DNA sequence: GAAGATTGATAAATCAATCTTG
DNA sequence: CAAGATTGATTTATCAATCTTC
């Protein structure tokens, strides 16, 4: 047993609160803004865009459903519905995995790739304007270190509470 | 007219991309985790919790709908539906504004306050564990400065594209 | 007619249950 | 029976239209 530690305060002080609010509101507004820009100019939701990007980066332009869900931080159920919609729009197609008939591959279609390339400049411009341009490289590096630390903690916390 | 500026690159480099992904995925997972913790332990959605907090901080424990929508970064339509649900659960009530019969006040009820106080420790613990504890005060201050800069840009970008 | 807010219809996300293969 | 994924029912979010008051 370790000696008794002072418990963390039960409330956030003003500085902590300011930080916390800035983070959560910024994240909310940012996602909404990128989503709106993509939707208005290219008829593509931000969520769909992310999936297209991830698939496009794979050597075979495809990924298993569960892996895709993990990378994009969405539930398997939600991803399944989403891929169904994207399939209907011809952006991706499903394919059964060789050697494991349980597995399903989401595959980027030529049409999906074309739509991605069309929308990418809008997205990149948004990411620059609302985020990247507001930090110099050193600050960005620091921020990334912090965010990846948080990511690690959050990924750890995911275990134990099922990801539906 | 200013002299021609070099255009920003059309793509994100690896460092920018890493930063961007870390941000968006962290934000997604964080909101999901806080939501889940509150829901599982207190039957309260994170969105509802935020509204309760904001109202509780007002001198008269109330706020106009449009102001509340602005502060919490949600659309007026969405807020209206949400307040209706919260009203049904007895967490808030609506009240007409004096001197402007168009205005509606969302008012925190005693029951809403009780539920907030009950849930707060869970939320605070989460915010500490997943965010605040991962930065020292100086880093946090820097991060806040950046986030508030982003917030300003995003709030500016909101104008011109209506908020439902 | 603009500001403040709500409504009802459609679309998307969540939850619990299910199906198939390993 | 666990892993991978889907389905259908319910809940929540979004969109366009509307209503009332200034």
PDB file of N, CA and C in Angstrom, chain A residues 8-12 15-30 33-34 53 57 71 73 120 123-124 127-132 134-135 140 142-144 146-151 153-155 157-158, chain B residues 8-12 15-23 25-31 33-34 53 57 71 73 120 123-124 127-132 134-135 140 142-144 146-151 153-155 157-158:
ATOM      1  N   UNK A   8      -7.615  14.690  -5.404  1.00  0.00           N
ATOM      2  CA  UNK A   8      -7.734  15.847  -6.297  1.00  0.00           C
ATOM      3  C   UNK A   8      -8.987  16.635  -5.924  1.00  0.00           C
ATOM      4  N   UNK A   9      -8.945  17.946  -6.142  1.00  0.00           N
ATOM      5  CA  UNK A   9     -10.117  18.760  -5.796  1.00  0.00           C
ATOM      6  C   UNK A   9     -11.359  18.269  -6.527  1.00  0.00           C
ATOM      7  N   UNK A  10     -12.480  18.398  -5.886  1.00  0.00           N
ATOM      8  CA  UNK A  10     -13.733  17.919  -6.471  1.00  0.00           C
ATOM      9  C   UNK A  10     -14.278  18.868  -7.520  1.00  0.00           C
ATOM     10  N   UNK A  11     -13.745  20.069  -7.588  1.00  0.00           N
ATOM     11  CA  UNK A  11     -14.235  21.019  -8.580  1.00  0.00           C
ATOM     12  C   UNK A  11     -13.101  21.533  -9.430  1.00  0.00           C
ATOM     13  N   UNK A  12     -13.439  22.033 -10.576  1.00  0.00           N
ATOM     14  CA  UNK A  12     -12.438  22.640 -11.444  1.00  0.00           C
ATOM     15  C   UNK A  12     -12.282  24.103 -11.054  1.00  0.00           C
ATOM     16  N   UNK A  15      -9.218  28.458 -14.110  1.00  0.00           N
ATOM     17  CA  UNK A  15      -8.313  28.215 -15.233  1.00  0.00           C
ATOM     18  C   UNK A  15      -8.600  26.862 -15.884  1.00  0.00           C
ATOM     19  N   UNK A  16      -8.831  25.871 -15.054  1.00  0.00           N
ATOM     20  CA  UNK A  16      -9.154  24.536 -15.576  1.00  0.00           C
ATOM     21  C   UNK A  16     -10.466  24.563 -16.339  1.00  0.00           C
ATOM     22  N   UNK A  17     -11.419  25.275 -15.761  1.00  0.00           N
ATOM     23  CA  UNK A  17     -12.726  25.390 -16.381  1.00  0.00           C
ATOM     24  C   UNK A  17     -12.636  26.084 -17.731  1.00  0.00           C
ATOM     25  N   UNK A  18     -11.865  27.146 -17.790  1.00  0.00           N
ATOM     26  CA  UNK A  18     -11.712  27.895 -19.036  1.00  0.00           C
ATOM     27  C   UNK A  18     -11.121  26.999 -20.117  1.00  0.00           C
ATOM     28  N   UNK A  19     -10.103  26.259 -19.727  1.00  0.00           N
ATOM     29  CA  UNK A  19      -9.467  25.336 -20.658  1.00  0.00           C
ATOM     30  C   UNK A  19     -10.463  24.302 -21.155  1.00  0.00           C
ATOM     31  N   UNK A  20     -11.158  23.719 -20.222  1.00  0.00           N
ATOM     32  CA  UNK A  20     -12.099  22.663 -20.556  1.00  0.00           C
ATOM     33  C   UNK A  20     -13.197  23.143 -21.501  1.00  0.00           C
ATOM     34  N   UNK A  21     -13.768  24.277 -21.175  1.00  0.00           N
ATOM     35  CA  UNK A  21     -14.834  24.818 -22.028  1.00  0.00           C
ATOM     36  C   UNK A  21     -14.318  25.149 -23.413  1.00  0.00           C
ATOM     37  N   UNK A  22     -13.158  25.786 -23.445  1.00  0.00           N
ATOM     38  CA  UNK A  22     -12.586  26.155 -24.741  1.00  0.00           C
ATOM     39  C   UNK A  22     -12.412  24.893 -25.582  1.00  0.00           C
ATOM     40  N   UNK A  23     -11.950  23.829 -24.956  1.00  0.00           N
ATOM     41  CA  UNK A  23     -11.727  22.605 -25.707  1.00  0.00           C
ATOM     42  C   UNK A  23     -13.030  22.041 -26.262  1.00  0.00           C
ATOM     43  N   UNK A  24     -14.000  21.874 -25.411  1.00  0.00           N
ATOM     44  CA  UNK A  24     -15.217  21.182 -25.827  1.00  0.00           C
ATOM     45  C   UNK A  24     -16.021  22.018 -26.827  1.00  0.00           C
ATOM     46  N   UNK A  25     -16.046  23.318 -26.630  1.00  0.00           N
ATOM     47  CA  UNK A  25     -16.805  24.160 -27.558  1.00  0.00           C
ATOM     48  C   UNK A  25     -16.074  24.271 -28.899  1.00  0.00           C
ATOM     49  N   UNK A  26     -14.766  24.405 -28.836  1.00  0.00           N
ATOM     50  CA  UNK A  26     -13.997  24.463 -30.075  1.00  0.00           C
ATOM     51  C   UNK A  26     -14.190  23.192 -30.887  1.00  0.00           C
ATOM     52  N   UNK A  27     -14.101  22.064 -30.224  1.00  0.00           N
ATOM     53  CA  UNK A  27     -14.268  20.789 -30.919  1.00  0.00           C
ATOM     54  C   UNK A  27     -15.646  20.700 -31.573  1.00  0.00           C
ATOM     55  N   UNK A  28     -16.653  21.125 -30.849  1.00  0.00           N
ATOM     56  CA  UNK A  28     -18.022  21.091 -31.369  1.00  0.00           C
ATOM     57  C   UNK A  28     -18.182  21.986 -32.586  1.00  0.00           C
ATOM     58  N   UNK A  29     -17.742  23.228 -32.450  1.00  0.00           N
ATOM     59  CA  UNK A  29     -17.885  24.186 -33.547  1.00  0.00           C
ATOM     60  C   UNK A  29     -17.058  23.767 -34.753  1.00  0.00           C
ATOM     61  N   UNK A  30     -15.883  23.246 -34.483  1.00  0.00           N
ATOM     62  CA  UNK A  30     -14.997  22.847 -35.567  1.00  0.00           C
ATOM     63  C   UNK A  30     -15.617  21.755 -36.423  1.00  0.00           C
ATOM     64  N   UNK A  33     -18.480  23.127 -38.422  1.00  0.00           N
ATOM     65  CA  UNK A  33     -18.064  23.999 -39.519  1.00  0.00           C
ATOM     66  C   UNK A  33     -17.502  23.187 -40.692  1.00  0.00           C
ATOM     67  N   UNK A  34     -16.637  22.227 -40.403  1.00  0.00           N
ATOM     68  CA  UNK A  34     -16.065  21.404 -41.472  1.00  0.00           C
ATOM     69  C   UNK A  34     -17.158  20.603 -42.159  1.00  0.00           C
ATOM     70  N   UNK A  53     -11.040   9.156 -46.614  1.00  0.00           N
ATOM     71  CA  UNK A  53      -9.612   9.427 -46.425  1.00  0.00           C
ATOM     72  C   UNK A  53      -8.884   8.184 -45.917  1.00  0.00           C
ATOM     73  N   UNK A  57      -5.938   5.760 -47.937  1.00  0.00           N
ATOM     74  CA  UNK A  57      -4.546   5.637 -47.493  1.00  0.00           C
ATOM     75  C   UNK A  57      -4.095   4.189 -47.389  1.00  0.00           C
ATOM     76  N   UNK A  71     -10.389   2.981 -35.935  1.00  0.00           N
ATOM     77  CA  UNK A  71      -9.632   4.140 -36.397  1.00  0.00           C
ATOM     78  C   UNK A  71     -10.465   5.421 -36.350  1.00  0.00           C
ATOM     79  N   UNK A  73     -13.134   5.952 -34.537  1.00  0.00           N
ATOM     80  CA  UNK A  73     -13.778   6.156 -33.240  1.00  0.00           C
ATOM     81  C   UNK A  73     -15.310   6.171 -33.331  1.00  0.00           C
ATOM     82  N   UNK A 120     -11.322  17.322 -51.108  1.00  0.00           N
ATOM     83  CA  UNK A 120     -10.137  17.483 -50.258  1.00  0.00           C
ATOM     84  C   UNK A 120      -9.672  18.935 -50.099  1.00  0.00           C
ATOM     85  N   UNK A 123     -11.667  20.706 -47.504  1.00  0.00           N
ATOM     86  CA  UNK A 123     -11.373  20.232 -46.159  1.00  0.00           C
ATOM     87  C   UNK A 123     -10.020  20.738 -45.664  1.00  0.00           C
ATOM     88  N   UNK A 124      -9.013  20.626 -46.509  1.00  0.00           N
ATOM     89  CA  UNK A 124      -7.668  21.063 -46.130  1.00  0.00           C
ATOM     90  C   UNK A 124      -7.667  22.559 -45.804  1.00  0.00           C
ATOM     91  N   UNK A 127      -9.207  22.986 -42.364  1.00  0.00           N
ATOM     92  CA  UNK A 127      -8.310  22.552 -41.287  1.00  0.00           C
ATOM     93  C   UNK A 127      -7.202  23.581 -41.064  1.00  0.00           C
ATOM     94  N   UNK A 128      -6.689  24.133 -42.140  1.00  0.00           N
ATOM     95  CA  UNK A 128      -5.671  25.182 -42.008  1.00  0.00           C
ATOM     96  C   UNK A 128      -6.241  26.424 -41.347  1.00  0.00           C
ATOM     97  N   UNK A 129      -7.333  26.894 -41.880  1.00  0.00           N
ATOM     98  CA  UNK A 129      -7.906  28.152 -41.395  1.00  0.00           C
ATOM     99  C   UNK A 129      -8.300  28.087 -39.930  1.00  0.00           C
ATOM    100  N   UNK A 130      -8.937  26.985 -39.544  1.00  0.00           N
ATOM    101  CA  UNK A 130      -9.503  26.911 -38.200  1.00  0.00           C
ATOM    102  C   UNK A 130      -8.551  26.324 -37.174  1.00  0.00           C
ATOM    103  N   UNK A 131      -7.491  25.672 -37.610  1.00  0.00           N
ATOM    104  CA  UNK A 131      -6.596  25.023 -36.653  1.00  0.00           C
ATOM    105  C   UNK A 131      -5.116  25.222 -36.940  1.00  0.00           C
ATOM    106  N   UNK A 132      -4.654  24.630 -38.017  1.00  0.00           N
ATOM    107  CA  UNK A 132      -3.215  24.526 -38.270  1.00  0.00           C
ATOM    108  C   UNK A 132      -2.526  25.888 -38.337  1.00  0.00           C
ATOM    109  N   UNK A 134      -3.142  28.464 -36.827  1.00  0.00           N
ATOM    110  CA  UNK A 134      -3.177  29.205 -35.568  1.00  0.00           C
ATOM    111  C   UNK A 134      -2.039  28.810 -34.625  1.00  0.00           C
ATOM    112  N   UNK A 135      -1.231  27.872 -35.063  1.00  0.00           N
ATOM    113  CA  UNK A 135      -0.102  27.413 -34.250  1.00  0.00           C
ATOM    114  C   UNK A 135       1.166  27.449 -35.092  1.00  0.00           C
ATOM    115  N   UNK A 140       2.501  23.366 -32.331  1.00  0.00           N
ATOM    116  CA  UNK A 140       1.728  22.247 -32.869  1.00  0.00           C
ATOM    117  C   UNK A 140       2.286  20.921 -32.365  1.00  0.00           C
ATOM    118  N   UNK A 142       3.905  20.391 -29.588  1.00  0.00           N
ATOM    119  CA  UNK A 142       3.508  20.261 -28.180  1.00  0.00           C
ATOM    120  C   UNK A 142       2.058  19.821 -28.046  1.00  0.00           C
ATOM    121  N   UNK A 143       1.220  20.441 -28.846  1.00  0.00           N
ATOM    122  CA  UNK A 143      -0.199  20.112 -28.801  1.00  0.00           C
ATOM    123  C   UNK A 143      -0.423  18.648 -29.180  1.00  0.00           C
ATOM    124  N   UNK A 144       0.308  18.208 -30.195  1.00  0.00           N
ATOM    125  CA  UNK A 144       0.158  16.828 -30.647  1.00  0.00           C
ATOM    126  C   UNK A 144       0.553  15.848 -29.547  1.00  0.00           C
ATOM    127  N   UNK A 146       0.423  16.322 -26.345  1.00  0.00           N
ATOM    128  CA  UNK A 146      -0.656  16.305 -25.358  1.00  0.00           C
ATOM    129  C   UNK A 146      -1.849  15.489 -25.847  1.00  0.00           C
ATOM    130  N   UNK A 147      -2.254  15.746 -27.079  1.00  0.00           N
ATOM    131  CA  UNK A 147      -3.434  15.069 -27.613  1.00  0.00           C
ATOM    132  C   UNK A 147      -3.237  13.568 -27.694  1.00  0.00           C
ATOM    133  N   UNK A 148      -2.028  13.164 -28.059  1.00  0.00           N
ATOM    134  CA  UNK A 148      -1.791  11.726 -28.170  1.00  0.00           C
ATOM    135  C   UNK A 148      -1.725  11.064 -26.800  1.00  0.00           C
ATOM    136  N   UNK A 149      -1.321  11.862 -25.809  1.00  0.00           N
ATOM    137  CA  UNK A 149      -1.362  11.368 -24.433  1.00  0.00           C
ATOM    138  C   UNK A 149      -2.819  11.137 -24.028  1.00  0.00           C
ATOM    139  N   UNK A 150      -3.652  12.113 -24.328  1.00  0.00           N
ATOM    140  CA  UNK A 150      -5.078  12.002 -24.007  1.00  0.00           C
ATOM    141  C   UNK A 150      -5.703  10.818 -24.733  1.00  0.00           C
ATOM    142  N   UNK A 151      -5.314  10.670 -25.973  1.00  0.00           N
ATOM    143  CA  UNK A 151      -5.830   9.585 -26.793  1.00  0.00           C
ATOM    144  C   UNK A 151      -5.536   8.230 -26.160  1.00  0.00           C
ATOM    145  N   UNK A 153      -4.977   7.576 -22.995  1.00  0.00           N
ATOM    146  CA  UNK A 153      -5.807   7.408 -21.798  1.00  0.00           C
ATOM    147  C   UNK A 153      -7.229   7.019 -22.199  1.00  0.00           C
ATOM    148  N   UNK A 154      -7.749   7.691 -23.208  1.00  0.00           N
ATOM    149  CA  UNK A 154      -9.121   7.437 -23.635  1.00  0.00           C
ATOM    150  C   UNK A 154      -9.267   6.051 -24.243  1.00  0.00           C
ATOM    151  N   UNK A 155      -8.295   5.652 -25.009  1.00  0.00           N
ATOM    152  CA  UNK A 155      -8.338   4.305 -25.587  1.00  0.00           C
ATOM    153  C   UNK A 155      -8.297   3.269 -24.473  1.00  0.00           C
ATOM    154  N   UNK A 157      -9.463   3.693 -21.502  1.00  0.00           N
ATOM    155  CA  UNK A 157     -10.756   3.733 -20.814  1.00  0.00           C
ATOM    156  C   UNK A 157     -11.857   3.053 -21.609  1.00  0.00           C
ATOM    157  N   UNK A 158     -11.616   2.872 -22.898  1.00  0.00           N
ATOM    158  CA  UNK A 158     -12.636   2.226 -23.738  1.00  0.00           C
ATOM    159  C   UNK A 158     -12.845   0.774 -23.343  1.00  0.00           C
TER     160      UNK A 158
ATOM    161  N   UNK B   8      -1.020  28.807 -49.591  1.00  0.00           N
ATOM    162  CA  UNK B   8      -0.706  27.717 -48.669  1.00  0.00           C
ATOM    163  C   UNK B   8      -0.765  26.388 -49.421  1.00  0.00           C
ATOM    164  N   UNK B   9       0.035  25.418 -48.984  1.00  0.00           N
ATOM    165  CA  UNK B   9       0.046  24.113 -49.669  1.00  0.00           C
ATOM    166  C   UNK B   9      -1.356  23.504 -49.683  1.00  0.00           C
ATOM    167  N   UNK B  10      -1.658  22.792 -50.726  1.00  0.00           N
ATOM    168  CA  UNK B  10      -2.987  22.196 -50.864  1.00  0.00           C
ATOM    169  C   UNK B  10      -3.167  20.948 -50.035  1.00  0.00           C
ATOM    170  N   UNK B  11      -2.085  20.430 -49.514  1.00  0.00           N
ATOM    171  CA  UNK B  11      -2.197  19.221 -48.701  1.00  0.00           C
ATOM    172  C   UNK B  11      -1.567  19.435 -47.338  1.00  0.00           C
ATOM    173  N   UNK B  12      -1.956  18.618 -46.396  1.00  0.00           N
ATOM    174  CA  UNK B  12      -1.341  18.682 -45.073  1.00  0.00           C
ATOM    175  C   UNK B  12      -0.102  17.802 -45.074  1.00  0.00           C
ATOM    176  N   UNK B  15       3.230  16.071 -40.216  1.00  0.00           N
ATOM    177  CA  UNK B  15       3.105  16.644 -38.876  1.00  0.00           C
ATOM    178  C   UNK B  15       1.749  17.324 -38.683  1.00  0.00           C
ATOM    179  N   UNK B  16       1.321  18.035 -39.702  1.00  0.00           N
ATOM    180  CA  UNK B  16       0.014  18.694 -39.634  1.00  0.00           C
ATOM    181  C   UNK B  16      -1.103  17.665 -39.541  1.00  0.00           C
ATOM    182  N   UNK B  17      -0.951  16.636 -40.353  1.00  0.00           N
ATOM    183  CA  UNK B  17      -1.936  15.563 -40.377  1.00  0.00           C
ATOM    184  C   UNK B  17      -2.025  14.862 -39.031  1.00  0.00           C
ATOM    185  N   UNK B  18      -0.886  14.598 -38.430  1.00  0.00           N
ATOM    186  CA  UNK B  18      -0.855  13.916 -37.136  1.00  0.00           C
ATOM    187  C   UNK B  18      -1.577  14.763 -36.088  1.00  0.00           C
ATOM    188  N   UNK B  19      -1.289  16.031 -36.106  1.00  0.00           N
ATOM    189  CA  UNK B  19      -1.933  16.961 -35.177  1.00  0.00           C
ATOM    190  C   UNK B  19      -3.442  16.961 -35.387  1.00  0.00           C
ATOM    191  N   UNK B  20      -3.821  17.110 -36.617  1.00  0.00           N
ATOM    192  CA  UNK B  20      -5.228  17.202 -36.955  1.00  0.00           C
ATOM    193  C   UNK B  20      -6.003  15.956 -36.537  1.00  0.00           C
ATOM    194  N   UNK B  21      -5.449  14.811 -36.867  1.00  0.00           N
ATOM    195  CA  UNK B  21      -6.111  13.557 -36.501  1.00  0.00           C
ATOM    196  C   UNK B  21      -6.213  13.384 -35.002  1.00  0.00           C
ATOM    197  N   UNK B  22      -5.113  13.694 -34.333  1.00  0.00           N
ATOM    198  CA  UNK B  22      -5.111  13.557 -32.872  1.00  0.00           C
ATOM    199  C   UNK B  22      -6.214  14.435 -32.288  1.00  0.00           C
ATOM    200  N   UNK B  23      -6.346  15.629 -32.829  1.00  0.00           N
ATOM    201  CA  UNK B  23      -7.368  16.535 -32.296  1.00  0.00           C
ATOM    202  C   UNK B  23      -8.770  15.980 -32.492  1.00  0.00           C
ATOM    203  N   UNK B  25      -9.919  12.981 -33.312  1.00  0.00           N
ATOM    204  CA  UNK B  25     -10.236  11.697 -32.681  1.00  0.00           C
ATOM    205  C   UNK B  25     -10.318  11.848 -31.161  1.00  0.00           C
ATOM    206  N   UNK B  26      -9.423  12.625 -30.602  1.00  0.00           N
ATOM    207  CA  UNK B  26      -9.473  12.859 -29.158  1.00  0.00           C
ATOM    208  C   UNK B  26     -10.794  13.514 -28.768  1.00  0.00           C
ATOM    209  N   UNK B  27     -11.187  14.518 -29.523  1.00  0.00           N
ATOM    210  CA  UNK B  27     -12.441  15.213 -29.226  1.00  0.00           C
ATOM    211  C   UNK B  27     -13.619  14.239 -29.291  1.00  0.00           C
ATOM    212  N   UNK B  28     -13.621  13.407 -30.307  1.00  0.00           N
ATOM    213  CA  UNK B  28     -14.704  12.432 -30.476  1.00  0.00           C
ATOM    214  C   UNK B  28     -14.761  11.450 -29.313  1.00  0.00           C
ATOM    215  N   UNK B  29     -13.613  10.865 -29.016  1.00  0.00           N
ATOM    216  CA  UNK B  29     -13.575   9.875 -27.940  1.00  0.00           C
ATOM    217  C   UNK B  29     -13.889  10.498 -26.588  1.00  0.00           C
ATOM    218  N   UNK B  30     -13.406  11.691 -26.389  1.00  0.00           N
ATOM    219  CA  UNK B  30     -13.623  12.368 -25.114  1.00  0.00           C
ATOM    220  C   UNK B  30     -15.107  12.607 -24.852  1.00  0.00           C
ATOM    221  N   UNK B  31     -15.768  13.140 -25.836  1.00  0.00           N
ATOM    222  CA  UNK B  31     -17.190  13.414 -25.678  1.00  0.00           C
ATOM    223  C   UNK B  31     -17.953  12.104 -25.446  1.00  0.00           C
ATOM    224  N   UNK B  33     -16.835   9.359 -24.152  1.00  0.00           N
ATOM    225  CA  UNK B  33     -16.508   8.793 -22.842  1.00  0.00           C
ATOM    226  C   UNK B  33     -17.235   9.532 -21.717  1.00  0.00           C
ATOM    227  N   UNK B  34     -17.209  10.850 -21.760  1.00  0.00           N
ATOM    228  CA  UNK B  34     -17.890  11.637 -20.726  1.00  0.00           C
ATOM    229  C   UNK B  34     -19.387  11.371 -20.757  1.00  0.00           C
ATOM    230  N   UNK B  53     -25.244  22.880 -16.214  1.00  0.00           N
ATOM    231  CA  UNK B  53     -24.127  23.664 -15.683  1.00  0.00           C
ATOM    232  C   UNK B  53     -24.276  25.139 -16.034  1.00  0.00           C
ATOM    233  N   UNK B  57     -25.003  28.467 -13.371  1.00  0.00           N
ATOM    234  CA  UNK B  57     -24.050  29.560 -13.155  1.00  0.00           C
ATOM    235  C   UNK B  57     -24.686  30.939 -13.301  1.00  0.00           C
ATOM    236  N   UNK B  71     -24.099  29.798 -26.377  1.00  0.00           N
ATOM    237  CA  UNK B  71     -23.085  29.364 -25.423  1.00  0.00           C
ATOM    238  C   UNK B  71     -22.723  27.891 -25.596  1.00  0.00           C
ATOM    239  N   UNK B  73     -23.183  26.084 -28.302  1.00  0.00           N
ATOM    240  CA  UNK B  73     -22.856  25.742 -29.687  1.00  0.00           C
ATOM    241  C   UNK B  73     -23.801  24.711 -30.291  1.00  0.00           C
ATOM    242  N   UNK B 120     -22.065  15.917 -10.919  1.00  0.00           N
ATOM    243  CA  UNK B 120     -20.861  16.725 -11.110  1.00  0.00           C
ATOM    244  C   UNK B 120     -19.551  16.006 -10.779  1.00  0.00           C
ATOM    245  N   UNK B 123     -18.397  13.886 -13.601  1.00  0.00           N
ATOM    246  CA  UNK B 123     -17.935  14.674 -14.733  1.00  0.00           C
ATOM    247  C   UNK B 123     -16.568  15.303 -14.461  1.00  0.00           C
ATOM    248  N   UNK B 124     -16.418  15.881 -13.300  1.00  0.00           N
ATOM    249  CA  UNK B 124     -15.146  16.522 -12.949  1.00  0.00           C
ATOM    250  C   UNK B 124     -14.015  15.500 -12.946  1.00  0.00           C
ATOM    251  N   UNK B 127     -13.108  14.809 -16.565  1.00  0.00           N
ATOM    252  CA  UNK B 127     -12.373  15.925 -17.186  1.00  0.00           C
ATOM    253  C   UNK B 127     -10.929  15.936 -16.688  1.00  0.00           C
ATOM    254  N   UNK B 128     -10.751  15.679 -15.409  1.00  0.00           N
ATOM    255  CA  UNK B 128      -9.384  15.614 -14.870  1.00  0.00           C
ATOM    256  C   UNK B 128      -8.606  14.450 -15.478  1.00  0.00           C
ATOM    257  N   UNK B 129      -9.181  13.300 -15.411  1.00  0.00           N
ATOM    258  CA  UNK B 129      -8.476  12.102 -15.851  1.00  0.00           C
ATOM    259  C   UNK B 129      -8.093  12.154 -17.327  1.00  0.00           C
ATOM    260  N   UNK B 130      -9.040  12.618 -18.145  1.00  0.00           N
ATOM    261  CA  UNK B 130      -8.817  12.536 -19.585  1.00  0.00           C
ATOM    262  C   UNK B 130      -8.164  13.769 -20.178  1.00  0.00           C
ATOM    263  N   UNK B 131      -8.153  14.863 -19.434  1.00  0.00           N
ATOM    264  CA  UNK B 131      -7.623  16.110 -20.002  1.00  0.00           C
ATOM    265  C   UNK B 131      -6.724  16.889 -19.046  1.00  0.00           C
ATOM    266  N   UNK B 132      -7.329  17.416 -18.003  1.00  0.00           N
ATOM    267  CA  UNK B 132      -6.640  18.396 -17.156  1.00  0.00           C
ATOM    268  C   UNK B 132      -5.359  17.854 -16.531  1.00  0.00           C
ATOM    269  N   UNK B 134      -3.349  15.853 -17.637  1.00  0.00           N
ATOM    270  CA  UNK B 134      -2.318  15.525 -18.615  1.00  0.00           C
ATOM    271  C   UNK B 134      -1.473  16.740 -19.000  1.00  0.00           C
ATOM    272  N   UNK B 135      -1.799  17.881 -18.427  1.00  0.00           N
ATOM    273  CA  UNK B 135      -1.054  19.117 -18.713  1.00  0.00           C
ATOM    274  C   UNK B 135      -0.657  19.768 -17.403  1.00  0.00           C
ATOM    275  N   UNK B 140      -1.307  24.135 -19.952  1.00  0.00           N
ATOM    276  CA  UNK B 140      -2.750  24.339 -20.052  1.00  0.00           C
ATOM    277  C   UNK B 140      -3.070  25.764 -20.483  1.00  0.00           C
ATOM    278  N   UNK B 142      -1.188  27.726 -22.266  1.00  0.00           N
ATOM    279  CA  UNK B 142      -0.869  27.827 -23.695  1.00  0.00           C
ATOM    280  C   UNK B 142      -1.973  27.226 -24.545  1.00  0.00           C
ATOM    281  N   UNK B 143      -2.416  26.058 -24.119  1.00  0.00           N
ATOM    282  CA  UNK B 143      -3.472  25.377 -24.866  1.00  0.00           C
ATOM    283  C   UNK B 143      -4.739  26.223 -24.900  1.00  0.00           C
ATOM    284  N   UNK B 144      -5.057  26.822 -23.783  1.00  0.00           N
ATOM    285  CA  UNK B 144      -6.265  27.652 -23.715  1.00  0.00           C
ATOM    286  C   UNK B 144      -6.173  28.825 -24.675  1.00  0.00           C
ATOM    287  N   UNK B 146      -4.482  28.999 -27.426  1.00  0.00           N
ATOM    288  CA  UNK B 146      -4.707  28.486 -28.773  1.00  0.00           C
ATOM    289  C   UNK B 146      -6.177  28.206 -29.033  1.00  0.00           C
ATOM    290  N   UNK B 147      -6.810  27.519 -28.109  1.00  0.00           N
ATOM    291  CA  UNK B 147      -8.206  27.128 -28.300  1.00  0.00           C
ATOM    292  C   UNK B 147      -9.111  28.354 -28.417  1.00  0.00           C
ATOM    293  N   UNK B 148      -8.824  29.354 -27.630  1.00  0.00           N
ATOM    294  CA  UNK B 148      -9.679  30.544 -27.696  1.00  0.00           C
ATOM    295  C   UNK B 148      -9.452  31.315 -28.989  1.00  0.00           C
ATOM    296  N   UNK B 149      -8.252  31.196 -29.515  1.00  0.00           N
ATOM    297  CA  UNK B 149      -7.973  31.787 -30.822  1.00  0.00           C
ATOM    298  C   UNK B 149      -8.818  31.062 -31.882  1.00  0.00           C
ATOM    299  N   UNK B 150      -8.807  29.750 -31.824  1.00  0.00           N
ATOM    300  CA  UNK B 150      -9.586  28.947 -32.770  1.00  0.00           C
ATOM    301  C   UNK B 150     -11.080  29.273 -32.636  1.00  0.00           C
ATOM    302  N   UNK B 151     -11.503  29.405 -31.399  1.00  0.00           N
ATOM    303  CA  UNK B 151     -12.903  29.699 -31.119  1.00  0.00           C
ATOM    304  C   UNK B 151     -13.326  30.999 -31.787  1.00  0.00           C
ATOM    305  N   UNK B 153     -11.985  32.438 -34.414  1.00  0.00           N
ATOM    306  CA  UNK B 153     -12.070  32.229 -35.861  1.00  0.00           C
ATOM    307  C   UNK B 153     -13.363  31.502 -36.220  1.00  0.00           C
ATOM    308  N   UNK B 154     -13.678  30.486 -35.459  1.00  0.00           N
ATOM    309  CA  UNK B 154     -14.870  29.692 -35.749  1.00  0.00           C
ATOM    310  C   UNK B 154     -16.147  30.495 -35.540  1.00  0.00           C
ATOM    311  N   UNK B 155     -16.178  31.285 -34.493  1.00  0.00           N
ATOM    312  CA  UNK B 155     -17.351  32.130 -34.256  1.00  0.00           C
ATOM    313  C   UNK B 155     -17.509  33.119 -35.406  1.00  0.00           C
ATOM    314  N   UNK B 157     -16.586  32.583 -38.454  1.00  0.00           N
ATOM    315  CA  UNK B 157     -17.015  31.825 -39.633  1.00  0.00           C
ATOM    316  C   UNK B 157     -18.488  31.456 -39.570  1.00  0.00           C
ATOM    317  N   UNK B 158     -19.057  31.519 -38.350  1.00  0.00           N
ATOM    318  CA  UNK B 158     -20.471  31.163 -38.199  1.00  0.00           C
ATOM    319  C   UNK B 158     -21.381  32.157 -38.912  1.00  0.00           C
TER     320      UNK B 158
END
